[in-house]
Short mmCIF file of C-alpha atoms and ligand atoms in Angstrom, two decimals:
data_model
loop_
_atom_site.label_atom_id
_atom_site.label_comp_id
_atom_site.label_asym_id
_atom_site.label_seq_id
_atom_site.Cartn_x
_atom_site.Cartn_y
_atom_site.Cartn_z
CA UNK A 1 101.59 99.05 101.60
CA UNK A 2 103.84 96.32 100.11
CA UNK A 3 100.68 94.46 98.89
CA UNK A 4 99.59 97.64 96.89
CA UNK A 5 102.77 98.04 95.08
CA UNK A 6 102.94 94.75 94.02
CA UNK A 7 98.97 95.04 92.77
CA UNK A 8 101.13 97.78 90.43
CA UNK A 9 103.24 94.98 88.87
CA UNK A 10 101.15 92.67 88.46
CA UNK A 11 98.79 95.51 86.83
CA UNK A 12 101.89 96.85 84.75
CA UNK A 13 102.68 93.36 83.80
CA UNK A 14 99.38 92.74 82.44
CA UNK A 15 99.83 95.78 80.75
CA UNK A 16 102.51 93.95 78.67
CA UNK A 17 101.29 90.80 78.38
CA UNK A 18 97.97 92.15 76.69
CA UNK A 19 99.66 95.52 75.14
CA UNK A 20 100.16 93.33 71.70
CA UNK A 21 97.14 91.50 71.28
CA UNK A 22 94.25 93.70 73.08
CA UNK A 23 95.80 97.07 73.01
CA UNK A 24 91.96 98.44 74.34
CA UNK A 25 92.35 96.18 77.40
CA UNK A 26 95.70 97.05 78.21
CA UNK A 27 95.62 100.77 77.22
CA UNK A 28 92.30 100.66 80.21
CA UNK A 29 94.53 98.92 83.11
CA UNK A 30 97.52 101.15 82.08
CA UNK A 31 94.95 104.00 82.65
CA UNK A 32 93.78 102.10 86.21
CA UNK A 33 97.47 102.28 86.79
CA UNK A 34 97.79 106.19 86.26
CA UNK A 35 94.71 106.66 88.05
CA UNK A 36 95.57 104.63 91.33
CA UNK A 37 98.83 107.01 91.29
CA UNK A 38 97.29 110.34 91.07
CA UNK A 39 94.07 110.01 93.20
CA UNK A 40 93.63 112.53 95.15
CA UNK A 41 91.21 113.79 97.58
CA UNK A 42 91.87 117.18 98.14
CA UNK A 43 90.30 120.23 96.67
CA UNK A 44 88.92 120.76 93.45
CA UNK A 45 92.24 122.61 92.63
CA UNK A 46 93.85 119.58 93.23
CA UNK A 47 91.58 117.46 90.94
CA UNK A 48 91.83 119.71 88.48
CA UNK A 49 95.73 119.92 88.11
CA UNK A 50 95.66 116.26 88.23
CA UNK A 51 93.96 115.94 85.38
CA UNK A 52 96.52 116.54 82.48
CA UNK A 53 94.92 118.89 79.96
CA UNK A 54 93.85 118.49 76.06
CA UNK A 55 96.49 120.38 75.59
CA UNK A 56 98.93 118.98 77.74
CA UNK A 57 98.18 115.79 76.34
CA UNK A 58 99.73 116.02 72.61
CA UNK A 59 102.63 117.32 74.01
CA UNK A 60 103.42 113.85 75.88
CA UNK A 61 106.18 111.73 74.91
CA UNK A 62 104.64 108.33 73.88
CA UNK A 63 105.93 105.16 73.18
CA UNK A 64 105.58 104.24 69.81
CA UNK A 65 104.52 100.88 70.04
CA UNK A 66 101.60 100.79 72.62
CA UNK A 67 100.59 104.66 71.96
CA UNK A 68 100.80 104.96 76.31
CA UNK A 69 102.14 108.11 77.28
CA UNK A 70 105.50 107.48 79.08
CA UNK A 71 105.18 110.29 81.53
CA UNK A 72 102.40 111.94 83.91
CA UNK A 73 102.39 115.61 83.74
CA UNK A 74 101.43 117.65 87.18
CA UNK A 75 100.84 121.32 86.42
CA UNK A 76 99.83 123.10 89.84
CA UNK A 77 100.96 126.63 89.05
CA UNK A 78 97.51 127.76 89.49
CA UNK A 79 98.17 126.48 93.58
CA UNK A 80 98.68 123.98 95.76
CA UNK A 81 98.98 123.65 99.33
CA UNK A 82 102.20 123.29 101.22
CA UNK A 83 102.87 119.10 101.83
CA UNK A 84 103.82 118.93 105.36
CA UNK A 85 106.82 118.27 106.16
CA UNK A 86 108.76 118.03 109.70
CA UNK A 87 110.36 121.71 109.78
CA UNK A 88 113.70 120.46 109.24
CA UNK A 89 112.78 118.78 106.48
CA UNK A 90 111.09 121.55 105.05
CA UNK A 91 113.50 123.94 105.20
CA UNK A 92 115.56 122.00 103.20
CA UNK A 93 112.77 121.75 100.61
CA UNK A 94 112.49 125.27 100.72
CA UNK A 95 116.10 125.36 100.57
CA UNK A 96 116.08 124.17 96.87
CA UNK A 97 113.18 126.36 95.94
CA UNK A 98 114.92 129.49 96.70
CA UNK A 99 118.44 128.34 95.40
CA UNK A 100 116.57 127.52 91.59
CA UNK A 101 114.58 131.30 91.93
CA UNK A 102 118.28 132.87 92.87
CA UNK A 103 120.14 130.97 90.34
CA UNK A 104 121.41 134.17 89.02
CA UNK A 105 122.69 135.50 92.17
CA UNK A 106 124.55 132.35 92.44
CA UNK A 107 126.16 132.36 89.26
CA UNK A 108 127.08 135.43 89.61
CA UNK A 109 129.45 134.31 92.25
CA UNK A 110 130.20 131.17 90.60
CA UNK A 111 128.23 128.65 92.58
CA UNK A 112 125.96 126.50 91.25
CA UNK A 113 122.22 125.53 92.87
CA UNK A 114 121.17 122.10 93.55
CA UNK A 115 120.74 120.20 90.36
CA UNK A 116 119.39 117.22 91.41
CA UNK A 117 117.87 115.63 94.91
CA UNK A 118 116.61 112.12 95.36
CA UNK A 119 113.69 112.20 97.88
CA UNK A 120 113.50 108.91 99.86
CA UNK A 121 111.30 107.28 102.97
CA UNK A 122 108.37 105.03 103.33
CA UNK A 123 104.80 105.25 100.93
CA UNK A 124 102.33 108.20 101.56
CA UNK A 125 104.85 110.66 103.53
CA UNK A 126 104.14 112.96 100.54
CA UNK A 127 107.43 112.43 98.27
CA UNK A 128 105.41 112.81 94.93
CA UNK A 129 103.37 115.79 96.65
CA UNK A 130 106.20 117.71 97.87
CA UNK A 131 107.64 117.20 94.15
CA UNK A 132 104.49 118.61 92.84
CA UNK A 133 104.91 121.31 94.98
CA UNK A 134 108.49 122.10 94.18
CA UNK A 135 107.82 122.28 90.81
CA UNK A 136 104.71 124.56 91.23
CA UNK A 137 107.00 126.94 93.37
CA UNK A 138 109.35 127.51 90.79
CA UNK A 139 106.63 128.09 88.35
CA UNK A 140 107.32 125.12 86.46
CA UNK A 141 105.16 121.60 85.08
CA UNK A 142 106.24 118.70 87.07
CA UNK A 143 106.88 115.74 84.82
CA UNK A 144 106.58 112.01 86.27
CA UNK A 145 108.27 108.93 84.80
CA UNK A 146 107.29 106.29 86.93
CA UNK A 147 109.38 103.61 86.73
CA UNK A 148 107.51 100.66 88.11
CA UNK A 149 104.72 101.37 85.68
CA UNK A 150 107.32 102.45 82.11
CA UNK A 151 109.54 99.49 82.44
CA UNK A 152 108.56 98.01 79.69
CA UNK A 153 108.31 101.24 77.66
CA UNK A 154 111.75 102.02 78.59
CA UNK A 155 113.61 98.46 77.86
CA UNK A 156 114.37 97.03 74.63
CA UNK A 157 113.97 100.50 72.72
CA UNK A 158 117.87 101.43 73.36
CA UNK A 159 117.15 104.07 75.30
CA UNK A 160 114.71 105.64 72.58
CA UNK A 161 111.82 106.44 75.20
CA UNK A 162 113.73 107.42 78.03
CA UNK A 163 116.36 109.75 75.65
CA UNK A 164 112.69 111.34 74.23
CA UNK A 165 111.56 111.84 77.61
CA UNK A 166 114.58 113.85 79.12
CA UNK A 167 114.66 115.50 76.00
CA UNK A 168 111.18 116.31 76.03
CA UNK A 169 111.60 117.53 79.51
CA UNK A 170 114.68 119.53 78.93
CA UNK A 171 113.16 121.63 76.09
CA UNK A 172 110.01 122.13 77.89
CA UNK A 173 112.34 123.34 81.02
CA UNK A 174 109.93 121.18 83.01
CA UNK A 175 110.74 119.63 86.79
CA UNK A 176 111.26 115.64 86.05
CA UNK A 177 110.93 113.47 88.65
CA UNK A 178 112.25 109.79 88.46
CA UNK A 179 109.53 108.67 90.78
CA UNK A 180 109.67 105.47 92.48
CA UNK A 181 113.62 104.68 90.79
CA UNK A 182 113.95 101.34 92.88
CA UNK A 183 111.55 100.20 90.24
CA UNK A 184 114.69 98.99 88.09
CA UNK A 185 115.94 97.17 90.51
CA UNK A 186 112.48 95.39 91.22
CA UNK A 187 112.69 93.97 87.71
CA UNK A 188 115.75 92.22 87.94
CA UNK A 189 113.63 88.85 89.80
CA UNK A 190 111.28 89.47 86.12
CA UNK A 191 111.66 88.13 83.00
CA UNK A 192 113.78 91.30 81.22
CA UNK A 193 117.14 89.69 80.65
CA UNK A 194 119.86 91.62 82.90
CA UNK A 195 122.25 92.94 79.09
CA UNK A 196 119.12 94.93 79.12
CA UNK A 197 118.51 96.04 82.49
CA UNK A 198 122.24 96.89 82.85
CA UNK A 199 121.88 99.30 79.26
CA UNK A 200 118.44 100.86 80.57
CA UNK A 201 120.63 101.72 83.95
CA UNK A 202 123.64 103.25 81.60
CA UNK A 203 121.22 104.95 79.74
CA UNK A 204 119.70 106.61 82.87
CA UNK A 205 123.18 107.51 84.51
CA UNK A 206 124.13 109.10 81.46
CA UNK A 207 120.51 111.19 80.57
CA UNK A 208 121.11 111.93 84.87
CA UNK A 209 124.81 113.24 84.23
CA UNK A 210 124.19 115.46 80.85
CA UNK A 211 121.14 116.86 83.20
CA UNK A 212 121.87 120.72 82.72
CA UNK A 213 122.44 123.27 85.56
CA UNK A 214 119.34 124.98 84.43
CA UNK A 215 116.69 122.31 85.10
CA UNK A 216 116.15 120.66 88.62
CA UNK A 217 115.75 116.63 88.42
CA UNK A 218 114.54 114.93 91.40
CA UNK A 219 114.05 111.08 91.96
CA UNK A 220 111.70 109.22 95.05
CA UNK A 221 112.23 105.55 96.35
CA UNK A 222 110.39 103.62 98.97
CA UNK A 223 113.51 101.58 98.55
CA UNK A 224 116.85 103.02 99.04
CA UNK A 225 118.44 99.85 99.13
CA UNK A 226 117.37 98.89 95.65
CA UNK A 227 118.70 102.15 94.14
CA UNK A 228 121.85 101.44 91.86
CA UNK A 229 124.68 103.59 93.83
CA UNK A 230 125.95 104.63 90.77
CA UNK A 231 123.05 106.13 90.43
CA UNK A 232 122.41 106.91 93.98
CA UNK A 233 125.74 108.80 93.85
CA UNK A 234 124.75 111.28 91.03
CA UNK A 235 121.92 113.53 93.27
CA UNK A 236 123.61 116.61 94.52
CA UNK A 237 121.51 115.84 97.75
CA UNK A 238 119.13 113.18 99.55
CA UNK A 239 116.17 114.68 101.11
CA UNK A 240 114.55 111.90 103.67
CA UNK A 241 111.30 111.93 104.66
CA UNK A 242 110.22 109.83 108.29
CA UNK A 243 107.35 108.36 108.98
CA UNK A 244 104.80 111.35 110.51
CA UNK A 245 105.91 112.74 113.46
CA UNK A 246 102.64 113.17 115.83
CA UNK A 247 102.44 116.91 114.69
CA UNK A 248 101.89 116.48 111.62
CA UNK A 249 99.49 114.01 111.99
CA UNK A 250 97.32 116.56 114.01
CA UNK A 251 97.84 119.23 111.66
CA UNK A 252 96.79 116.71 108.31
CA UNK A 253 93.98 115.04 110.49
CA UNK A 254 92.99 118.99 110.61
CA UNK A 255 93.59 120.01 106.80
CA UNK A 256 91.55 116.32 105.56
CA UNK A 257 88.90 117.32 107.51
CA UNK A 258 88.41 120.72 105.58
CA UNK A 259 84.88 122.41 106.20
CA UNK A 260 84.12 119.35 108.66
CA UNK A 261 86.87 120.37 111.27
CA UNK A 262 84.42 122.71 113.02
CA UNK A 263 82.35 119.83 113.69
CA UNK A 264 84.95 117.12 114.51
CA UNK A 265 86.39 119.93 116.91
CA UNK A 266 87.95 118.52 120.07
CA UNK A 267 87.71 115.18 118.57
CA UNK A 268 90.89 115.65 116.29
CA UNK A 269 93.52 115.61 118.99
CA UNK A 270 91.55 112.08 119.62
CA UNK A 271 91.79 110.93 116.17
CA UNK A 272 95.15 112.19 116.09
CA UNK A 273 96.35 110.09 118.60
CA UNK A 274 94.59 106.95 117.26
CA UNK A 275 96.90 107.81 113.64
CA UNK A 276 99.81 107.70 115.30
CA UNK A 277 102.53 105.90 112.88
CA UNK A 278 100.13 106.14 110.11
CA UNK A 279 101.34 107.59 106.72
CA UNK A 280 99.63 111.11 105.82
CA UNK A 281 98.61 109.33 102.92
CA UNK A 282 96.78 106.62 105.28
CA UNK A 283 95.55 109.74 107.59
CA UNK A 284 94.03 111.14 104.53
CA UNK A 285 91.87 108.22 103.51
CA UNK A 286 90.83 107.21 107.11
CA UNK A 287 89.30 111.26 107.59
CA UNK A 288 87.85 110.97 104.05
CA UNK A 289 85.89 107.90 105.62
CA UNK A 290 84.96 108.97 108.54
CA UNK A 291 83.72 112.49 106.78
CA UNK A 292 80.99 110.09 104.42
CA UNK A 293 79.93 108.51 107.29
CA UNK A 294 79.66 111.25 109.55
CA UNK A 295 77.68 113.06 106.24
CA UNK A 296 76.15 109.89 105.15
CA UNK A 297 75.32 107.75 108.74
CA UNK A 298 74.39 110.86 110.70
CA UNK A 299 77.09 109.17 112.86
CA UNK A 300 78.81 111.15 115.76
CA UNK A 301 82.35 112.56 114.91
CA UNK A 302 83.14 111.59 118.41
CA UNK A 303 81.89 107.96 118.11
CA UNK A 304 83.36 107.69 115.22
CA UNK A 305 86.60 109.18 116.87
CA UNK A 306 85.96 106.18 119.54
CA UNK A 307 85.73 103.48 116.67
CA UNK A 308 88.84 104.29 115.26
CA UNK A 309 90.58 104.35 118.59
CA UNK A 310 89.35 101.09 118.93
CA UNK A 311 90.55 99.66 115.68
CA UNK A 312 93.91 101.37 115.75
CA UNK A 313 94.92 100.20 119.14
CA UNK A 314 96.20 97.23 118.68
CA UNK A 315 98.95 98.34 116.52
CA UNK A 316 100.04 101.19 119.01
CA UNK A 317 102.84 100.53 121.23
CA UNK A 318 102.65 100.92 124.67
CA UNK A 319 103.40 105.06 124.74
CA UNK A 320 101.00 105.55 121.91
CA UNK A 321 98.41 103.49 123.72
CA UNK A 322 98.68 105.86 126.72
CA UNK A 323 98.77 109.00 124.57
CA UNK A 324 95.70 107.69 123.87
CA UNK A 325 93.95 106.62 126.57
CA UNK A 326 94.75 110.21 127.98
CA UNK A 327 93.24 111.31 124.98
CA UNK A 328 90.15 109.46 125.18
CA UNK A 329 90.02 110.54 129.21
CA UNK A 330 90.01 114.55 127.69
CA UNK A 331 87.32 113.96 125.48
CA UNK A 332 85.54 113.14 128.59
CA UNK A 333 83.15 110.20 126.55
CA UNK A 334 84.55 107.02 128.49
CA UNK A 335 84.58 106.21 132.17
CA UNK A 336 88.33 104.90 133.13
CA UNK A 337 86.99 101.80 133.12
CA UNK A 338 86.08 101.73 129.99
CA UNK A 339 89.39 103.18 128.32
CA UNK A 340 91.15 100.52 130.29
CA UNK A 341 88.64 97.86 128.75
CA UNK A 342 89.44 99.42 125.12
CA UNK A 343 93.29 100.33 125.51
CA UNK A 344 94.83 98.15 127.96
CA UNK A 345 96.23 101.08 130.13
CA UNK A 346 95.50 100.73 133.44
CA UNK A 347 92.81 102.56 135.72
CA UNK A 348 95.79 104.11 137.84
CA UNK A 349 98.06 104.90 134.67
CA UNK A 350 95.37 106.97 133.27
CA UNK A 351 94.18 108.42 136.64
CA UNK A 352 98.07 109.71 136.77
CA UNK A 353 98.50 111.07 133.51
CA UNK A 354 94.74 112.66 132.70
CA UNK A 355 93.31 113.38 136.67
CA UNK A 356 90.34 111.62 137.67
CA UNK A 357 87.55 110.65 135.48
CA UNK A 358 84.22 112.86 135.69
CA UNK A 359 82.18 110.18 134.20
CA UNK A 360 80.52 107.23 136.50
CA UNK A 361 82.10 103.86 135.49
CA UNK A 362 78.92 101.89 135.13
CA UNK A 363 79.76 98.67 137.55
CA UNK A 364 83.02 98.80 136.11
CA UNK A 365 85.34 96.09 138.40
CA UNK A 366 88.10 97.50 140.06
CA UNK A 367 91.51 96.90 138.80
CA UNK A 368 94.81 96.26 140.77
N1 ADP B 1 103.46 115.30 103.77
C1 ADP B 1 102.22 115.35 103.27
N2 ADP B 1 101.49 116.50 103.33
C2 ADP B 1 100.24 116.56 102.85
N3 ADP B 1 99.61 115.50 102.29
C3 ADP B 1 100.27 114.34 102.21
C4 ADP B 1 101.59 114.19 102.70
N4 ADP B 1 101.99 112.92 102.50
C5 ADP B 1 100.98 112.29 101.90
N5 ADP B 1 99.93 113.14 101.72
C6 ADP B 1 98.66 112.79 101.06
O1 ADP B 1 98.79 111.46 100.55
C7 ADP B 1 98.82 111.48 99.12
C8 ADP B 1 99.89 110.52 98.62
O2 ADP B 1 101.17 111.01 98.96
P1 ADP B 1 102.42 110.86 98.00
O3 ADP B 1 103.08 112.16 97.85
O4 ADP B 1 102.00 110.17 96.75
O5 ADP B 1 103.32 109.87 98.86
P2 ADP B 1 104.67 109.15 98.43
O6 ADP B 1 105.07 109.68 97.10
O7 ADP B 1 105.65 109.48 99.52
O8 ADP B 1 104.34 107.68 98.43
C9 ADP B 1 99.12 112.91 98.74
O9 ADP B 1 98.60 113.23 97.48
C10 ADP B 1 98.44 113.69 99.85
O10 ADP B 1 97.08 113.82 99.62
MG1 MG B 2 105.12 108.55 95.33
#
């Protein structure tokens, strides 16, 4: 996960480093960039929002020099599922939803909704999703300035490009989202000079405090640490999203699998298990490759349920590794022996937690 962020900077710096001199080149990674952001592989309603319309398109803010467009606009009025969330989690998300669609009822009393939330927890938990999705509920455009990628937009233009962007944002009444905001900090080991960094940071807290009542502005870090707390101290609240808890990974394992879930059937409690501590976003592209093999291969969903239990093992801990080897004793497609062979868990330890085995262990040894 670390690695692939810092693929981004290296790709963003490349960006700059070629923006002058082979504007085509860089203009093509910068796209890359964008792309490797907003892949998705969920349903054609998905793809389709993703893709920012013609129209959409002249509207963008764009810095002046290098012709990029600073932001990435998400429009998923038309629908978009739910992100899951761990209830609590969600109600809160929910929470802001209903206080933006009330406003009225709440100014009417005086109180003001929830101007501004910074959403923070590890890659792939579904921070940018559930931003989309907030914005889509409240039957607004979501608009992304992603800071690891507009650094260089954003410094040595006095604030220019970020002003245009809030402003843009503010007229248009759309949902911004400061995504990945620990991207400032990131930039302090490059070569910007820190006068700059430290005016790019002003400039931020200041667009951040003249944010008005009507429009929601949200914010997502990996990194909490990194944040400025200046900044950190402006959101009105801090939404944090934990790695998946084994729910959700059932339920995602389940939604990924779409029209193929029939099929997979009792093997996605199995796969489930083998996920365990993996990022939805992870879960996600493990189903999508099992789906093209099981489509492609003619392979088994349960052997390939089996094959990922197999890889994945070794980075369970010991409770995971029993959840599934109890798992693996359901799906009734392993002798004990053989679970003990792939998991580690012992004969007995299974025997206890799953009954006894129906299948034969085929000359199996015994084990203390
Ligand atoms: N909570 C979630 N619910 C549904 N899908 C998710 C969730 N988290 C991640 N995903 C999948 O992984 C993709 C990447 O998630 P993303 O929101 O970009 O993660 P983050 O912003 O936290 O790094 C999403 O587009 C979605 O397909
Ligand atoms: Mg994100």
């Amino acid at each position: 996960m670390e690695s692939y962020d810092d693929v981004r900077l290296i790709l963003a710096k490349l960006v700059r480093k070629y923006r002058a001199r082979r504007p085509e080149f860089a203009e093509r990674i910068n796209q890359a960039l964008r792309g490797a952001n907003t892949r998705s592989l969920g349903s054609s309603v998905l793809r389709r929002a993703t893709a920012p319309s013609a129209a959409a398109k002249e509207d963008v803010p764009i810095d002046a020099d290098s012709r990029m467009s600073l932001v990435r606009i998400f429009d998923d009025r038309r629908g978009l599922p739910p992100p899951l969330l761990p209830p609590v989690l969600m109600k809160r998300v929910e929470a802001l939803i209903r206080e933006r669609r009330e406003r009225d009822r709440l100014l009417a009393h005086g109180v003001t909704p929830t101007r501004s939330a910074i959403l923070v927890g590890p890659p792939g938990v579904g921070k940018t999703l559930s931003a989309r999705w907030i914005a889509a509920q409240i039957g607004k455009p979501l608009w992304v300035l992603d800071l690891t990628t507009v650094m260089s937009s954003l410094l040595g233009k006095t604030g220019n490009n970020l002003r245009m962007v809030f402003d843009h944002a503010r007229e248009r009444e759309a949902v911004l989202l400061l995504d990945e905001v620990d991207g400032i900090a990131k930039r302090r080991s490059d070569e910007a000079d820190v006068g700059e960094l430290k005016r790019l940071v002003t400039a931020i807290l200041q667009e951040v405090d003249s944010w008005p009542d009507t429009g929601l502005l949200l914010a997502a870090t990996n990194h909490p640490e990194l944040v400025d707390p200046a900044l950190w101290r402006r959101f009105d609240a801090v939404l944090t999203f934990d790695a998946s808890d084994p729910k959700l990974i059932a339920a995602a394992v389940e939604r990924f699998l779409g029209a193929d879930a029939k099929a997979f059937g009792a093997s996605v409690a199995l796969i489930a298990a083998a996920l365990h501590g993996a990022s939805l976003s992870e879960v996600e592209r493990v189903v999508a490759t099992m789906r093209r093999s099981v489509l492609l291969d003619g392979v088994a969903p349960k052997q390939m349920a089996l094959e990922l239990a197999e890889q994945r093992t070794s980075q369970l801990g010991k409770a995971d590794r029993l959840a599934l080897a109890v798992e693996i004793a359901r799906s009734d497609s392993l002798s004990h022996n053989q679970i003990k062979e792939l998991t580690g868990v012992s004969r007995d330890t299974i025997r206890k937690h799953a009954g006894p085995s129906p299948i034969k262990g085929r000359g199996g040894r015994k084990d203390s």
